mmCIF file of C-alpha atoms and ligand atoms in Angstrom:
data_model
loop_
_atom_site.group_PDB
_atom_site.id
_atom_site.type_symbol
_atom_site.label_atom_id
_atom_site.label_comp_id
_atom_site.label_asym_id
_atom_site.label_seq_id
_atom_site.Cartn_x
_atom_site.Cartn_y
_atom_site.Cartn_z
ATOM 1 C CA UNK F 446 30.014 33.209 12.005
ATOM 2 C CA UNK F 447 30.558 31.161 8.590
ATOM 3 C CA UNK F 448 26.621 30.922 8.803
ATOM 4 C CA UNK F 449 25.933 34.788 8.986
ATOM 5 C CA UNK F 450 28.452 35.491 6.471
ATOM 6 C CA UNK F 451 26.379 33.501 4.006
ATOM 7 C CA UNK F 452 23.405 34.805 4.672
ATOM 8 C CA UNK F 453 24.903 38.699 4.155
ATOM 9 C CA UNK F 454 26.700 37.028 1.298
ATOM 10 C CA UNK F 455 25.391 34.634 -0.527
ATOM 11 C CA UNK F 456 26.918 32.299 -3.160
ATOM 12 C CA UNK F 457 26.468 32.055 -6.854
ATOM 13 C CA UNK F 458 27.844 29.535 -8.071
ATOM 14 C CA UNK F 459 27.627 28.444 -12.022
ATOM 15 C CA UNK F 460 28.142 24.956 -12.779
ATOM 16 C CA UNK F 461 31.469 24.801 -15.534
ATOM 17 C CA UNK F 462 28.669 22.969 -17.621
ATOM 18 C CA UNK F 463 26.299 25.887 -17.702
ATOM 19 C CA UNK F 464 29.430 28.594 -18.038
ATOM 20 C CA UNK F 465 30.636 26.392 -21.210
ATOM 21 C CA UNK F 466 27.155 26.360 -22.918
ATOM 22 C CA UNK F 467 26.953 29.824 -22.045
ATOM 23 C CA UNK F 468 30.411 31.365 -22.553
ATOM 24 C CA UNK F 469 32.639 28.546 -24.726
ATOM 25 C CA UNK F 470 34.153 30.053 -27.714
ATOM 26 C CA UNK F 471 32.858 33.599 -27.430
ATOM 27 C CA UNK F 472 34.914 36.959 -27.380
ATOM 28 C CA UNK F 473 35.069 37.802 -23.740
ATOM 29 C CA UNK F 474 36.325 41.484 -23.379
ATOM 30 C CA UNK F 475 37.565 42.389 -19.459
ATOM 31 C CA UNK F 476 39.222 45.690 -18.165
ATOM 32 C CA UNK F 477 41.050 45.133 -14.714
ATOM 33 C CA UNK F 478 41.945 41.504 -15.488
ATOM 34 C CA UNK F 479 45.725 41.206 -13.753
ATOM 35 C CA UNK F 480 44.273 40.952 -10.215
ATOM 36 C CA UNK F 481 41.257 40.723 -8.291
ATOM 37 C CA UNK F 482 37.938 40.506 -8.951
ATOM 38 C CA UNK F 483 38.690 40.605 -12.731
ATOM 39 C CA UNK F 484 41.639 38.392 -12.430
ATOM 40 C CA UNK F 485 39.288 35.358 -11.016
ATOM 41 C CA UNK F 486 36.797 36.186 -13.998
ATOM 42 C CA UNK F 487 39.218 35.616 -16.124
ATOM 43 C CA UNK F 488 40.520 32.632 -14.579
ATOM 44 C CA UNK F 489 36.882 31.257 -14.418
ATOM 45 C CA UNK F 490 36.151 31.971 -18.033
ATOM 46 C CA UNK F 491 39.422 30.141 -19.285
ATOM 47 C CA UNK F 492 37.922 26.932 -17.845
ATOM 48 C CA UNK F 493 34.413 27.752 -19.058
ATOM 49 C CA UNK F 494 36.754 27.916 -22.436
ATOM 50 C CA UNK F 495 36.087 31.919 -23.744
ATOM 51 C CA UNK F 496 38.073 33.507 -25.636
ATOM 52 C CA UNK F 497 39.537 36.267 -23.934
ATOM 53 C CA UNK F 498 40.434 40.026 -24.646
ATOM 54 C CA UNK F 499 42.284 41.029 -21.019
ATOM 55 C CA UNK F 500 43.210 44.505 -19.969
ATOM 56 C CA UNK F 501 44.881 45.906 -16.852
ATOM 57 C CA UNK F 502 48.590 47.989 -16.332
ATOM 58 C CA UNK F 503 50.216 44.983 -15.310
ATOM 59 C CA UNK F 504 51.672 43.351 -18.247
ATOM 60 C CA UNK F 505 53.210 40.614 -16.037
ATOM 61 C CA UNK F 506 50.218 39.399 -15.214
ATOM 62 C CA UNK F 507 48.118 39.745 -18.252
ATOM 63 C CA UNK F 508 50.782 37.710 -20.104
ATOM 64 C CA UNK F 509 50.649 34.639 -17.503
ATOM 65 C CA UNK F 510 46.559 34.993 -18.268
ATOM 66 C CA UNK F 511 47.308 35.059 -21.883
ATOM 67 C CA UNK F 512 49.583 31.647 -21.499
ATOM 68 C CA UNK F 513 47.146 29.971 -19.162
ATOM 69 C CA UNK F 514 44.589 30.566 -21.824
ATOM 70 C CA UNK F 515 46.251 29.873 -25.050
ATOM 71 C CA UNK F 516 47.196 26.566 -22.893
ATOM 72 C CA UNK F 517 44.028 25.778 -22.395
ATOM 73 C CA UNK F 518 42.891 26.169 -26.043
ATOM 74 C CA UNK F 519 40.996 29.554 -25.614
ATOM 75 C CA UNK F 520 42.288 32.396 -28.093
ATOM 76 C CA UNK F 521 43.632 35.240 -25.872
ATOM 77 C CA UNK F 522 44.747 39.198 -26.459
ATOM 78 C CA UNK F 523 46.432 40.962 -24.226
ATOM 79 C CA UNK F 524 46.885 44.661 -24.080
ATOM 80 C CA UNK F 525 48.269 46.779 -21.150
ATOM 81 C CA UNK F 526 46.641 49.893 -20.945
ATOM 82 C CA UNK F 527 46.366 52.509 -18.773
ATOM 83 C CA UNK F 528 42.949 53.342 -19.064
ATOM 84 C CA UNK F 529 43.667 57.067 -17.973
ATOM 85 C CA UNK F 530 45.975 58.009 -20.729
ATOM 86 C CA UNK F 531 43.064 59.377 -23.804
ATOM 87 C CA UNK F 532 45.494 58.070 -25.955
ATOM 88 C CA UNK F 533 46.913 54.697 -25.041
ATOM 89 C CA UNK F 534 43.297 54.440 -24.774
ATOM 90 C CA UNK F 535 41.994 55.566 -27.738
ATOM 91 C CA UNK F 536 44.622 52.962 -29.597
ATOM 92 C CA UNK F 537 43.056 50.358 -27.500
ATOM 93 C CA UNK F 538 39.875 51.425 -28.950
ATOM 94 C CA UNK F 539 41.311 50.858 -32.253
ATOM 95 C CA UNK F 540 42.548 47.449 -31.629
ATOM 96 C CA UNK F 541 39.325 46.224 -30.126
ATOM 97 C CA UNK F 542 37.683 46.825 -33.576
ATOM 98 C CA UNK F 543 39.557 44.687 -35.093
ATOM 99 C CA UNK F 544 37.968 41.459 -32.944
ATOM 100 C CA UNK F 545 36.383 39.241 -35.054
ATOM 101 C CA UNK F 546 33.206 39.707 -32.402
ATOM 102 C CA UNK F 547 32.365 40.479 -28.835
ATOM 103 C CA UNK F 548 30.009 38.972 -26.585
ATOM 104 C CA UNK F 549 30.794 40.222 -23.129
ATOM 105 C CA UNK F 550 32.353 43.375 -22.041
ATOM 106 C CA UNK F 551 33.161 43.245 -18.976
ATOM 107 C CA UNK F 552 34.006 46.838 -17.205
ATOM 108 C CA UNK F 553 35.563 46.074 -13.925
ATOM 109 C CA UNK F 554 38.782 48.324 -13.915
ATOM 110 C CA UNK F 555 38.473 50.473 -11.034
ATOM 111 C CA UNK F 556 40.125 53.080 -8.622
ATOM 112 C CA UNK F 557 39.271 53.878 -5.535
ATOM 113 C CA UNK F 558 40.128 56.931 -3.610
ATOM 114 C CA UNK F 559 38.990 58.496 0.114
ATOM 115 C CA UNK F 560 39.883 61.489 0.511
ATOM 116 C CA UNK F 561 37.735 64.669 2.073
ATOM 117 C CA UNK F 562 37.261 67.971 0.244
ATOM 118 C CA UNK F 563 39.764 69.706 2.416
ATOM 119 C CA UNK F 564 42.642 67.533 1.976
ATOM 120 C CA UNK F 565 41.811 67.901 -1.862
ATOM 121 C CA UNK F 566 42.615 71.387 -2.482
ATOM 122 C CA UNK F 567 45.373 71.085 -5.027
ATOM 123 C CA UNK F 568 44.264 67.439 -6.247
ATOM 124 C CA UNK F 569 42.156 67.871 -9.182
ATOM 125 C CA UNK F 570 43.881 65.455 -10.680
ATOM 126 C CA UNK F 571 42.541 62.739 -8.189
ATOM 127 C CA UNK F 572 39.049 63.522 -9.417
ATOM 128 C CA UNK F 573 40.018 63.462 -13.153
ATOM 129 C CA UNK F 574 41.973 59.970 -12.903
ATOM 130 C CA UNK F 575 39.319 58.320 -11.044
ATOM 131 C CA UNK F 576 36.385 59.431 -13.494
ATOM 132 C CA UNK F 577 38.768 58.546 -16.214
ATOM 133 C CA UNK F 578 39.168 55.109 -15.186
ATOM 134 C CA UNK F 579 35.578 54.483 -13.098
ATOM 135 C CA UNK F 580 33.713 56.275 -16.290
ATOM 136 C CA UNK F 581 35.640 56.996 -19.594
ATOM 137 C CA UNK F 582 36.466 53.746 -19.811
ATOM 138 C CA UNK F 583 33.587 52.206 -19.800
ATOM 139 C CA UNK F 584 31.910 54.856 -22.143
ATOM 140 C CA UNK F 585 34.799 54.679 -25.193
ATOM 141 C CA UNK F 586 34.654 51.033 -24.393
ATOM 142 C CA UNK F 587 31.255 50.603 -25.108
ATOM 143 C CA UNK F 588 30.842 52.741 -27.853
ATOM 144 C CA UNK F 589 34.161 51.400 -29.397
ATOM 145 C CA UNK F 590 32.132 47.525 -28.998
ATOM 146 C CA UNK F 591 28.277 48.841 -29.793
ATOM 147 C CA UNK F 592 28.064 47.566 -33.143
ATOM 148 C CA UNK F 593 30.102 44.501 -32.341
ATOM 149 C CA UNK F 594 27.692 43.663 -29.568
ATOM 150 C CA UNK F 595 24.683 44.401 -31.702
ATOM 151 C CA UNK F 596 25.459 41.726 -33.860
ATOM 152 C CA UNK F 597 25.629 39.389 -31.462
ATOM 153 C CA UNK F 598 23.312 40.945 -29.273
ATOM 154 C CA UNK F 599 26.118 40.982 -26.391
ATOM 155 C CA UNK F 600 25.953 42.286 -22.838
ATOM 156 C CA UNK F 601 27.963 45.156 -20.945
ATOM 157 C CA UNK F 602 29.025 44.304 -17.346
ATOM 158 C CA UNK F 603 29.649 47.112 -15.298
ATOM 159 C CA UNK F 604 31.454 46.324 -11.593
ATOM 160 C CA UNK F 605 29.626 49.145 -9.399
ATOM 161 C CA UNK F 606 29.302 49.299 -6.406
ATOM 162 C CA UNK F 607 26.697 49.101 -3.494
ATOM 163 C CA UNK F 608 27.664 52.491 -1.474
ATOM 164 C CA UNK F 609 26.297 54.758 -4.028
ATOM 165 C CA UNK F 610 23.107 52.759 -3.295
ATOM 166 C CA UNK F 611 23.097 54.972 0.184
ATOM 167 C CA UNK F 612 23.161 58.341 1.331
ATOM 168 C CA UNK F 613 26.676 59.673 0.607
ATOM 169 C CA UNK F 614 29.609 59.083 2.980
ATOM 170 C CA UNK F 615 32.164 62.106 3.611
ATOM 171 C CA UNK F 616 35.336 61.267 1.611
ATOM 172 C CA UNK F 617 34.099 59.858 -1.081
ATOM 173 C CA UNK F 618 33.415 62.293 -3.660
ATOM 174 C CA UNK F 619 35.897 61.528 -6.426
ATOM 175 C CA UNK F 620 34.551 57.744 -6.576
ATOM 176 C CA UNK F 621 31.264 57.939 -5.481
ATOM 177 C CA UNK F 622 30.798 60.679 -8.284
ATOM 178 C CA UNK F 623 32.411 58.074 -11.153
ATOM 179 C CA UNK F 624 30.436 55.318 -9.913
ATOM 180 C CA UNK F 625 27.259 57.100 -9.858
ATOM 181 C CA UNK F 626 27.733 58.432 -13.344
ATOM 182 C CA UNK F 627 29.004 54.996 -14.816
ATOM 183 C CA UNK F 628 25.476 54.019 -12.969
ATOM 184 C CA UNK F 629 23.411 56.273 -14.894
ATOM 185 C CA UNK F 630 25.202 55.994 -17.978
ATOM 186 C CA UNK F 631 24.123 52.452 -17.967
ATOM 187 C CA UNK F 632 20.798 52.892 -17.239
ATOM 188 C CA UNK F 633 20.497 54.971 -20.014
ATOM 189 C CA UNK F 634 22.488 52.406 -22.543
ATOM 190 C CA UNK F 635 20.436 49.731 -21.272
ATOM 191 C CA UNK F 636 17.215 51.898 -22.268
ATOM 192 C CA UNK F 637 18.818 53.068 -25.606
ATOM 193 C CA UNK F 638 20.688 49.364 -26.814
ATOM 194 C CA UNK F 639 17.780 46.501 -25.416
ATOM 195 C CA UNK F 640 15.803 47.559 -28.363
ATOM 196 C CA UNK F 641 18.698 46.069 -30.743
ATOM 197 C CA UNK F 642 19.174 42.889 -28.515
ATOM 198 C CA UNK F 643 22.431 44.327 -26.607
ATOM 199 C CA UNK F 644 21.805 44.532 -22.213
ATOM 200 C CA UNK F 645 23.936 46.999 -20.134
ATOM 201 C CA UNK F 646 23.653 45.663 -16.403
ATOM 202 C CA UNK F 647 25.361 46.835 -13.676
ATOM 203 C CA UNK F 648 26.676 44.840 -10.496
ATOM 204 C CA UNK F 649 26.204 47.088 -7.041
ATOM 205 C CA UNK F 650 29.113 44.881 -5.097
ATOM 206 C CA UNK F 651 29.415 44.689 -1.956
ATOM 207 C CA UNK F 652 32.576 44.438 0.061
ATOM 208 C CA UNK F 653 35.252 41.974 -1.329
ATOM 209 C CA UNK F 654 38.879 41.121 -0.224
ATOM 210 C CA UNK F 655 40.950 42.660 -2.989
ATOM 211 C CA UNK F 656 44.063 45.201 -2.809
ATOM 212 C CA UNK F 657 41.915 47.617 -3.459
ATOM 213 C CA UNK F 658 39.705 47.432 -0.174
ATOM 214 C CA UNK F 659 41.982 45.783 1.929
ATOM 215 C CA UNK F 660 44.229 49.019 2.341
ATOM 216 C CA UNK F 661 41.505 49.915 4.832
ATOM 217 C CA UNK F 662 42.162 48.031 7.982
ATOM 218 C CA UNK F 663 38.455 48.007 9.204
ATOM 219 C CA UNK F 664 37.446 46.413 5.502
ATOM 220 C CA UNK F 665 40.236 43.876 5.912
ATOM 221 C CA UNK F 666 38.612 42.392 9.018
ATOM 222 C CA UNK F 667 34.776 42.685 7.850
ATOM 223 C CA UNK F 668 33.104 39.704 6.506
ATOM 224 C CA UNK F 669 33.585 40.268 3.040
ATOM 225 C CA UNK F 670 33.102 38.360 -0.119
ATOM 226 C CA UNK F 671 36.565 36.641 -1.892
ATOM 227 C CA UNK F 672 37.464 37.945 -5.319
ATOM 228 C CA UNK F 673 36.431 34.533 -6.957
ATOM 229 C CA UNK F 674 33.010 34.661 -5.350
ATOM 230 C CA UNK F 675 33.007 38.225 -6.759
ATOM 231 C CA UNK F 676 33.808 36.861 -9.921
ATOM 232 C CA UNK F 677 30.689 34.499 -9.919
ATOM 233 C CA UNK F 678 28.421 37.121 -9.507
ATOM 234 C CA UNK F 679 29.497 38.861 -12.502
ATOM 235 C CA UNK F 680 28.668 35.867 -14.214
ATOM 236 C CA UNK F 681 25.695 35.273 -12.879
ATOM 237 C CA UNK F 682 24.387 38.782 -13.350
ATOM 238 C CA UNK F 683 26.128 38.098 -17.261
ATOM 239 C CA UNK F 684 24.059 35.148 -17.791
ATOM 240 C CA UNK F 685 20.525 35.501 -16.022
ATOM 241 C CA UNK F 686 17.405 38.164 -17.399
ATOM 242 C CA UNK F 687 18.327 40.534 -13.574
ATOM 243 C CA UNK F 688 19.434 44.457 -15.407
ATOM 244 C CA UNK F 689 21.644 44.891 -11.765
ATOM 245 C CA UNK F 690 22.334 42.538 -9.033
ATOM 246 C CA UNK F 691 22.605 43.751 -5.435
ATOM 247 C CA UNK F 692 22.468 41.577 -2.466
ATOM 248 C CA UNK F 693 18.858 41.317 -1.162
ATOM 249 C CA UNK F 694 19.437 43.214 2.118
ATOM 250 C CA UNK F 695 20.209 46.578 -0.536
ATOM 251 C CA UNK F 696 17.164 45.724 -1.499
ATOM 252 C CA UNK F 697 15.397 46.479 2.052
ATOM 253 C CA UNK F 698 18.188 48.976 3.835
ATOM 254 C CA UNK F 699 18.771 51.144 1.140
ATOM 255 C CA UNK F 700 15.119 52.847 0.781
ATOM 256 C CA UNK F 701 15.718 52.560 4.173
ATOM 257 C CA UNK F 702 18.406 54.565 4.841
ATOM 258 C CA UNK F 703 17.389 57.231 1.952
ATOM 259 C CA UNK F 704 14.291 57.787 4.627
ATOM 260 C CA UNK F 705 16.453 58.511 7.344
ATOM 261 C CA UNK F 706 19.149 60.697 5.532
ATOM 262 C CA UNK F 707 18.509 63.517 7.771
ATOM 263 C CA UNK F 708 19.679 61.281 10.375
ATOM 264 C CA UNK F 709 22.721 59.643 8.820
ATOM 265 C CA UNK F 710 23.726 63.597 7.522
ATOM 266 C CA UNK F 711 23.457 64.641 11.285
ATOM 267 C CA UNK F 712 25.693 61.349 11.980
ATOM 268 C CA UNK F 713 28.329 62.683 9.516
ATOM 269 C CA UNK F 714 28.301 66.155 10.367
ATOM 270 C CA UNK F 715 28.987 65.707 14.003
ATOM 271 C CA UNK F 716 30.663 62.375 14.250
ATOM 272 C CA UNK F 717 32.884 61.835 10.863
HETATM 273 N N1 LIG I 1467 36.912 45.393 -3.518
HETATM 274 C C1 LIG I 1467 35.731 45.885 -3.173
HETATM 275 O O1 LIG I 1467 35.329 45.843 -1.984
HETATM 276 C C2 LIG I 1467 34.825 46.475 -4.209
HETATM 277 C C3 LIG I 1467 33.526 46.834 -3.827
HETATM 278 C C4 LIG I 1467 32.689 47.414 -4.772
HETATM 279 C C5 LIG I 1467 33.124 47.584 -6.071
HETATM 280 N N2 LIG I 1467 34.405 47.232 -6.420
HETATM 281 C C6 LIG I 1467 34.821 47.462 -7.800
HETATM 282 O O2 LIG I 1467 35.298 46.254 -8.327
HETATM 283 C C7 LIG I 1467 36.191 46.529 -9.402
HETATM 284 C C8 LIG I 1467 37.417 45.639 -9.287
HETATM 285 O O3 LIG I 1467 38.110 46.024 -8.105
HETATM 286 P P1 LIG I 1467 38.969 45.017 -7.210
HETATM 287 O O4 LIG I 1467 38.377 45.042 -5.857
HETATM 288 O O5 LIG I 1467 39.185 43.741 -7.911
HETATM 289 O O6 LIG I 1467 40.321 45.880 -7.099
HETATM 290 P P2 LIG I 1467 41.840 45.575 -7.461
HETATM 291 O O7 LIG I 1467 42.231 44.245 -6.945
HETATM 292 O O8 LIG I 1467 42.573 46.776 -7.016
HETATM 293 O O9 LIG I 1467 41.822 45.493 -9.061
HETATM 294 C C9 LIG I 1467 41.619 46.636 -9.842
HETATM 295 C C10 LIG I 1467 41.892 46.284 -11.281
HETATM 296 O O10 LIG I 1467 41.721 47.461 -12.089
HETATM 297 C C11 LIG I 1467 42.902 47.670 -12.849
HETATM 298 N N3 LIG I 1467 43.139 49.098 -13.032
HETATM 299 C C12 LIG I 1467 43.141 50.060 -12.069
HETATM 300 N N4 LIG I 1467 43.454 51.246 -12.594
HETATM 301 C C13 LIG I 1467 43.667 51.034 -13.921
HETATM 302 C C14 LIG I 1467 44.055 51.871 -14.992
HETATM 303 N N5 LIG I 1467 44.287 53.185 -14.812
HETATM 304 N N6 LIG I 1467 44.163 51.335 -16.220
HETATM 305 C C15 LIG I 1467 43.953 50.014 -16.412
HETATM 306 N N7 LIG I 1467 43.596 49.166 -15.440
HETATM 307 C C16 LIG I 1467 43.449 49.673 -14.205
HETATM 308 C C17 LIG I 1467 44.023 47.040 -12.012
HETATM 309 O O11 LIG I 1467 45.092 46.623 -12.826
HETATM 310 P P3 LIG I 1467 46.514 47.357 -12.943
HETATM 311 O O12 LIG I 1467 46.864 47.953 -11.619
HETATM 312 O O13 LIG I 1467 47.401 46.248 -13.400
HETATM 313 O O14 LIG I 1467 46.309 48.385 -14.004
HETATM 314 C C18 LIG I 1467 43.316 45.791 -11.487
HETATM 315 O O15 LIG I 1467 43.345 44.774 -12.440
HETATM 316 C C19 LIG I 1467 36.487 48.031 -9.326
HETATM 317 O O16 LIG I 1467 35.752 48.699 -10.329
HETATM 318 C C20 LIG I 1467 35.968 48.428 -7.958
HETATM 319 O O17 LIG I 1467 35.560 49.776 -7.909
HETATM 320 C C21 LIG I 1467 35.258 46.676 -5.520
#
């Protein structure tokens, strides 16, 4: 069992010698840092000794980040934010400006939502508050950092993830729709910012045992990557030439299953 889940999930591990030379004393910016798959980034980038902007609802949390850091001799900010509220944002915004310099931003706030069209009818809301924090975010955030991270010709992290690599599942419209446009709005940055030295890349993840997907009792006993090992491929994708990272069977099953969407729609419309 241990052997197949490594071969569906592979390992990347960065020695803390290569994630000091790579990350020691730079600005590290992370949304979604007070638990999963951002927490462990953080946690990994206070030993690799990064200075660290963190950013999440839970102030509890951020602040035991922040003391774990400042204890380990990084310089920390903490802010808690609700990245939904235009406001609280756009103050967050201003703050942000005022870092000396940014290296990494990494987007990795998220919500997740199923819920089918039907059930839906009086929840606009739920579609507004998940593009707000799957998308706006990561647009203000970015265009709040741009000329930060052309200076130092930083990168953009953005934690996407591997179902909108496939043919749509039913009950996923609000977050399949903000991933997918976070997707192509990083694509497009990518195209628009490499010429000044700055990379947008964007990590398609696969399953991982967080809060967020273990609500789902099927998810909570798949195979499934741990938030740390999440974490690692953040930095990987951070630190290596790749523009995306997915895990090589994407690679093969997702033209895949684009060919056979006739079949997988008939699946849905009959079975789900
Ligand atoms: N887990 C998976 O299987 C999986 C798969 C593919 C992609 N992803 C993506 O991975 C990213 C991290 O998710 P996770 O699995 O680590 O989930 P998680 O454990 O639920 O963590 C989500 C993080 O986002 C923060 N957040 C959520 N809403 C926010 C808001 N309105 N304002 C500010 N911060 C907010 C949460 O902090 P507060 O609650 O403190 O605000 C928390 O730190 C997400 O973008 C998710 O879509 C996850």
């Amino acid at each position: 069992m241990e052997i197949i889940k490594r071969i569906i999930y592979p390992q990347h591990n960065i020695s803390l010698k290569n994630l000091q030379k790579q990350f020691e004393g730079k600005w590290v910016v992370i949304t979604g840092a007070s638990r999963g798959i951002g927490y462990e980034l953080a946690k990994t980038l206070i030993l690799a000794k990064a200075n660290l902007f963190l950013i999440a609802r839970s102030e509890d949390a951020l602040k035991s980040l922040y003391f774990e850091a400042k204890n380990a001799g990084c310089d920390a900010i903490y802010e808690s934010v609700d990245l939904r509220d235009r406001d609280a944002l756009d103050q967050l915004c201003k703050e942000l400006k005022q870092l000396p310099s940014v290296d990494y931003l990494f987007v990795n706030a998220g919500k997740s939502i199923h819920r089918k069209l039907f059930d839906s009818i009086d929840r606009l809301h739920d579609f507004d508050r998940t593009m707000d924090t799957n998308y706006r975010s990561l647009v203000a955030l970015s265009l709040t950092l741009q000329p930060c991270l052309k200076t130092s010709k930083g990168k953009i992290i953005y934690t996407s993830s591997i179902s909108t690599l496939f043919p749509s599942a039913p009950g996923w419209s609000a977050y399949h729709a903000s991933k997918e446009a976070a997707n192509v709005w990083c694509k497009t940055a990518d195209a628009e910012y490499s010429t000044f030295g700055v990379r947008v890349k964007v990590a398609y993840m696969p399953l991982v045992h967080t809060a967020m997907s273990d609500v789902n009792v099927t998810y909570k006993n798949m195979p499934a990557y741990s938030a740390k090992e999440a974490a690692d491929i953040l930095l990987y994708l951070a630190i290596n030439r790749r523009h995306c990272y997915m895990p090589w069977w994407a690679r093969v099953s997702s033209p895949i299953a684009t060919l056979v969407s006739p079949l997988v729609r008939f699946v849905y419309r009959h079975f789900c």
